[in-house]
Amino acid sequence: FIAEAQIKAGDNAGALKTVDLMKNFSWKCQEEAKAGDLAGAFKTADLIPKPEDKDYAFRSIAAVQAKTGDKAGALKTIDLISGDRPKSNAQADTGDLAGALKTADLITKPEDKDYTLGYIAEAQVTAGDVADALKTLDLITKADTKAYYLRDIINNQANAGDLKGDLKTLDLLT
């Protein structure tokens, strides 16, 4: 959190020094990427032994690449992610919603698939596509998981001032 505060204050060099003190490579990688040190983030990611932690690091790097307009770089980084759930979430984070849905279809564990579909639906709402988000939610098998993400969509609609759409979506809960 110190490194994040340093970045917000414009002290990227200080943030990178703070990150160097970190023992958790996955977290360090995320902070390096946020500070704009993508080369350092990739080097740190190479040091991460656990595949799921490495996937999280690559997901963080891809998100920064997409946010800074390097869509091609983000897609290359996403290709380095080995797990289908983190890969699908990274695709959703970077705006590749069709790719995220395709990858989510490869997830075999129902609970993981449901959470991933909910994550994609949230990204679809953020992109302004409530209709597709509702279609994605229909793919979720567990009722309480579907209700959880439906609630998030309703909140997003209300926060965006879409009260008419909000009430229509709210009817789906009953």
CSV table of C-alpha atoms in Angstrom, one decimal:
chain,number,residue,atom,x,y,z
A,1,PHE,CA,0.0,0.0,0.0
A,2,ILE,CA,3.0,2.3,0.6
A,3,ALA,CA,4.1,1.8,-3.0
A,4,GLU,CA,0.5,2.7,-4.3
A,5,ALA,CA,0.5,5.9,-2.2
A,6,GLN,CA,3.9,6.8,-3.6
A,7,ILE,CA,2.7,6.2,-7.2
A,8,LYS,CA,-0.4,8.4,-6.5
A,9,ALA,CA,1.9,11.1,-5.2
A,10,GLY,CA,4.0,10.9,-8.4
A,11,ASP,CA,7.0,9.3,-6.7
A,12,ASN,CA,7.5,6.3,-9.1
A,13,ALA,CA,11.2,6.0,-8.2
A,14,GLY,CA,10.3,5.8,-4.5
A,15,ALA,CA,7.6,3.3,-5.2
A,16,LEU,CA,10.1,1.1,-7.1
A,17,LYS,CA,12.5,1.2,-4.1
A,18,THR,CA,9.6,0.2,-1.8
A,19,VAL,CA,8.7,-2.7,-4.2
A,20,ASP,CA,12.3,-3.9,-4.1
A,21,LEU,CA,11.9,-4.5,-0.4
A,22,MET,CA,8.9,-6.7,-0.9
A,23,LYS,CA,9.2,-10.5,-0.5
A,24,ASN,CA,6.1,-11.5,-2.3
A,25,PHE,CA,7.1,-11.6,-6.0
A,26,SER,CA,3.5,-11.6,-7.3
A,27,TRP,CA,2.7,-8.4,-5.4
A,28,LYS,CA,6.1,-6.9,-6.3
A,29,CYS,CA,5.3,-7.6,-10.0
A,30,GLN,CA,1.9,-5.9,-9.7
A,31,GLU,CA,3.4,-2.8,-8.1
A,32,GLU,CA,6.2,-2.6,-10.7
A,33,ALA,CA,3.7,-2.8,-13.5
A,34,LYS,CA,1.5,-0.1,-11.9
A,35,ALA,CA,4.6,2.1,-11.6
A,36,GLY,CA,5.3,1.7,-15.3
A,37,ASP,CA,8.3,-0.6,-14.9
A,38,LEU,CA,7.0,-3.4,-17.2
A,39,ALA,CA,10.5,-4.7,-17.9
A,40,GLY,CA,11.0,-5.1,-14.2
A,41,ALA,CA,7.6,-6.7,-13.8
A,42,PHE,CA,8.4,-9.3,-16.4
A,43,LYS,CA,11.7,-10.1,-14.7
A,44,THR,CA,10.0,-10.4,-11.4
A,45,ALA,CA,7.3,-12.6,-12.9
A,46,ASP,CA,10.0,-15.0,-14.1
A,47,LEU,CA,11.0,-15.5,-10.5
A,48,ILE,CA,7.6,-16.6,-9.4
A,49,PRO,CA,7.6,-20.4,-8.8
A,50,LYS,CA,3.8,-21.1,-8.4
A,51,PRO,CA,1.9,-21.1,-11.7
A,52,GLU,CA,-1.3,-19.5,-10.2
A,53,ASP,CA,0.9,-16.7,-8.7
A,54,LYS,CA,2.6,-16.2,-12.0
A,55,ASP,CA,-0.7,-16.1,-13.8
A,56,TYR,CA,-1.8,-13.3,-11.4
A,57,ALA,CA,1.4,-11.4,-12.1
A,58,PHE,CA,0.9,-11.6,-15.9
A,59,ARG,CA,-2.7,-10.6,-15.4
A,60,SER,CA,-1.6,-7.4,-13.6
A,61,ILE,CA,0.9,-6.6,-16.4
A,62,ALA,CA,-1.7,-7.2,-19.1
A,63,ALA,CA,-4.1,-4.8,-17.3
A,64,VAL,CA,-1.5,-2.1,-17.2
A,65,GLN,CA,-0.6,-2.6,-20.9
A,66,ALA,CA,-4.2,-2.4,-21.9
A,67,LYS,CA,-4.8,0.7,-19.8
A,68,THR,CA,-1.9,2.4,-21.4
A,69,GLY,CA,-3.0,1.6,-24.9
A,70,ASP,CA,-0.7,-1.4,-25.6
A,71,LYS,CA,-3.5,-3.8,-26.6
A,72,ALA,CA,-1.1,-6.0,-28.7
A,73,GLY,CA,1.3,-6.3,-25.7
A,74,ALA,CA,-1.6,-7.1,-23.4
A,75,LEU,CA,-2.7,-9.9,-25.7
A,76,LYS,CA,0.8,-11.3,-25.8
A,77,THR,CA,1.0,-11.2,-22.0
A,78,ILE,CA,-2.3,-12.9,-21.7
A,79,ASP,CA,-1.0,-15.8,-23.8
A,80,LEU,CA,1.6,-16.4,-21.0
A,81,ILE,CA,-1.2,-17.2,-18.5
A,82,SER,CA,-1.6,-20.9,-18.0
A,83,GLY,CA,-4.9,-21.2,-16.1
A,84,ASP,CA,-8.2,-20.8,-18.0
A,85,ARG,CA,-9.9,-18.8,-15.1
A,86,PRO,CA,-7.1,-16.2,-14.7
A,87,LYS,CA,-6.7,-16.0,-18.5
A,88,SER,CA,-10.5,-15.4,-19.0
A,89,ASN,CA,-10.5,-12.7,-16.3
A,90,ALA,CA,-7.4,-11.0,-17.8
A,91,GLN,CA,-9.2,-11.0,-21.2
A,92,ALA,CA,-12.2,-9.4,-19.5
A,93,ASP,CA,-10.0,-6.9,-17.8
A,94,THR,CA,-8.5,-5.8,-21.1
A,95,GLY,CA,-11.8,-5.6,-23.0
A,96,ASP,CA,-11.6,-8.8,-24.9
A,97,LEU,CA,-15.0,-10.0,-23.8
A,98,ALA,CA,-15.6,-12.4,-26.7
A,99,GLY,CA,-12.2,-14.0,-25.9
A,100,ALA,CA,-13.0,-14.1,-22.2
A,101,LEU,CA,-16.3,-16.0,-22.9
A,102,LYS,CA,-14.5,-18.5,-25.2
A,103,THR,CA,-11.8,-19.1,-22.6
A,104,ALA,CA,-14.5,-19.4,-19.8
A,105,ASP,CA,-16.1,-22.2,-21.8
A,106,LEU,CA,-12.9,-24.2,-21.3
A,107,ILE,CA,-13.2,-24.1,-17.5
A,108,THR,CA,-14.3,-27.5,-16.2
A,109,LYS,CA,-14.9,-26.8,-12.5
A,110,PRO,CA,-18.5,-25.5,-12.3
A,111,GLU,CA,-17.9,-23.1,-9.4
A,112,ASP,CA,-14.8,-21.5,-11.1
A,113,LYS,CA,-16.8,-21.2,-14.3
A,114,ASP,CA,-19.7,-19.5,-12.6
A,115,TYR,CA,-17.4,-17.0,-10.9
A,116,THR,CA,-15.6,-16.3,-14.1
A,117,LEU,CA,-18.9,-15.8,-16.0
A,118,GLY,CA,-20.0,-13.3,-13.3
A,119,TYR,CA,-16.7,-11.5,-13.7
A,120,ILE,CA,-17.2,-11.2,-17.4
A,121,ALA,CA,-20.8,-10.0,-16.9
A,122,GLU,CA,-19.5,-7.2,-14.7
A,123,ALA,CA,-17.0,-6.3,-17.4
A,124,GLN,CA,-19.8,-6.3,-20.0
A,125,VAL,CA,-21.8,-3.9,-17.8
A,126,THR,CA,-18.8,-1.6,-17.4
A,127,ALA,CA,-18.5,-1.6,-21.2
A,128,GLY,CA,-22.2,-0.6,-21.3
A,129,ASP,CA,-23.6,-3.8,-22.6
A,130,VAL,CA,-26.2,-4.8,-20.0
A,131,ALA,CA,-28.1,-7.1,-22.5
A,132,ASP,CA,-25.0,-9.3,-23.1
A,133,ALA,CA,-24.2,-9.2,-19.4
A,134,LEU,CA,-27.6,-10.7,-18.6
A,135,LYS,CA,-27.1,-13.4,-21.3
A,136,THR,CA,-23.8,-14.2,-19.7
A,137,LEU,CA,-25.4,-14.4,-16.2
A,138,ASP,CA,-27.9,-16.9,-17.7
A,139,LEU,CA,-25.0,-19.3,-18.2
A,140,ILE,CA,-24.3,-19.4,-14.5
A,141,THR,CA,-25.5,-22.6,-12.9
A,142,LYS,CA,-25.6,-21.8,-9.2
A,143,ALA,CA,-28.6,-19.5,-8.3
A,144,ASP,CA,-26.9,-17.7,-5.4
A,145,THR,CA,-23.8,-16.9,-7.5
A,146,LYS,CA,-26.1,-15.6,-10.3
A,147,ALA,CA,-28.0,-13.5,-7.7
A,148,TYR,CA,-24.7,-12.0,-6.4
A,149,TYR,CA,-23.6,-10.8,-9.8
A,150,LEU,CA,-27.1,-9.7,-10.7
A,151,ARG,CA,-27.0,-7.5,-7.6
A,152,ASP,CA,-23.7,-6.0,-8.9
A,153,ILE,CA,-25.3,-5.2,-12.3
A,154,ILE,CA,-28.3,-3.5,-10.5
A,155,ASN,CA,-25.9,-1.4,-8.4
A,156,ASN,CA,-23.9,-0.4,-11.5
A,157,GLN,CA,-27.1,0.6,-13.3
A,158,ALA,CA,-28.3,2.6,-10.4
A,159,ASN,CA,-24.9,4.3,-10.0
A,160,ALA,CA,-24.9,5.2,-13.7
A,161,GLY,CA,-28.4,6.8,-13.3
A,162,ASP,CA,-30.1,4.1,-15.4
A,163,LEU,CA,-33.1,3.7,-13.0
A,164,LYS,CA,-35.4,2.4,-15.7
A,165,GLY,CA,-32.9,-0.4,-16.6
A,166,ASP,CA,-32.2,-0.9,-12.9
A,167,LEU,CA,-35.9,-1.6,-12.2
A,168,LYS,CA,-36.1,-3.9,-15.2
A,169,THR,CA,-33.1,-5.9,-14.0
A,170,LEU,CA,-34.4,-5.9,-10.4
A,171,ASP,CA,-37.5,-7.7,-11.7
A,172,LEU,CA,-35.2,-10.6,-12.6
A,173,LEU,CA,-34.5,-11.3,-8.9
A,174,THR,CA,-38.1,-12.0,-8.2
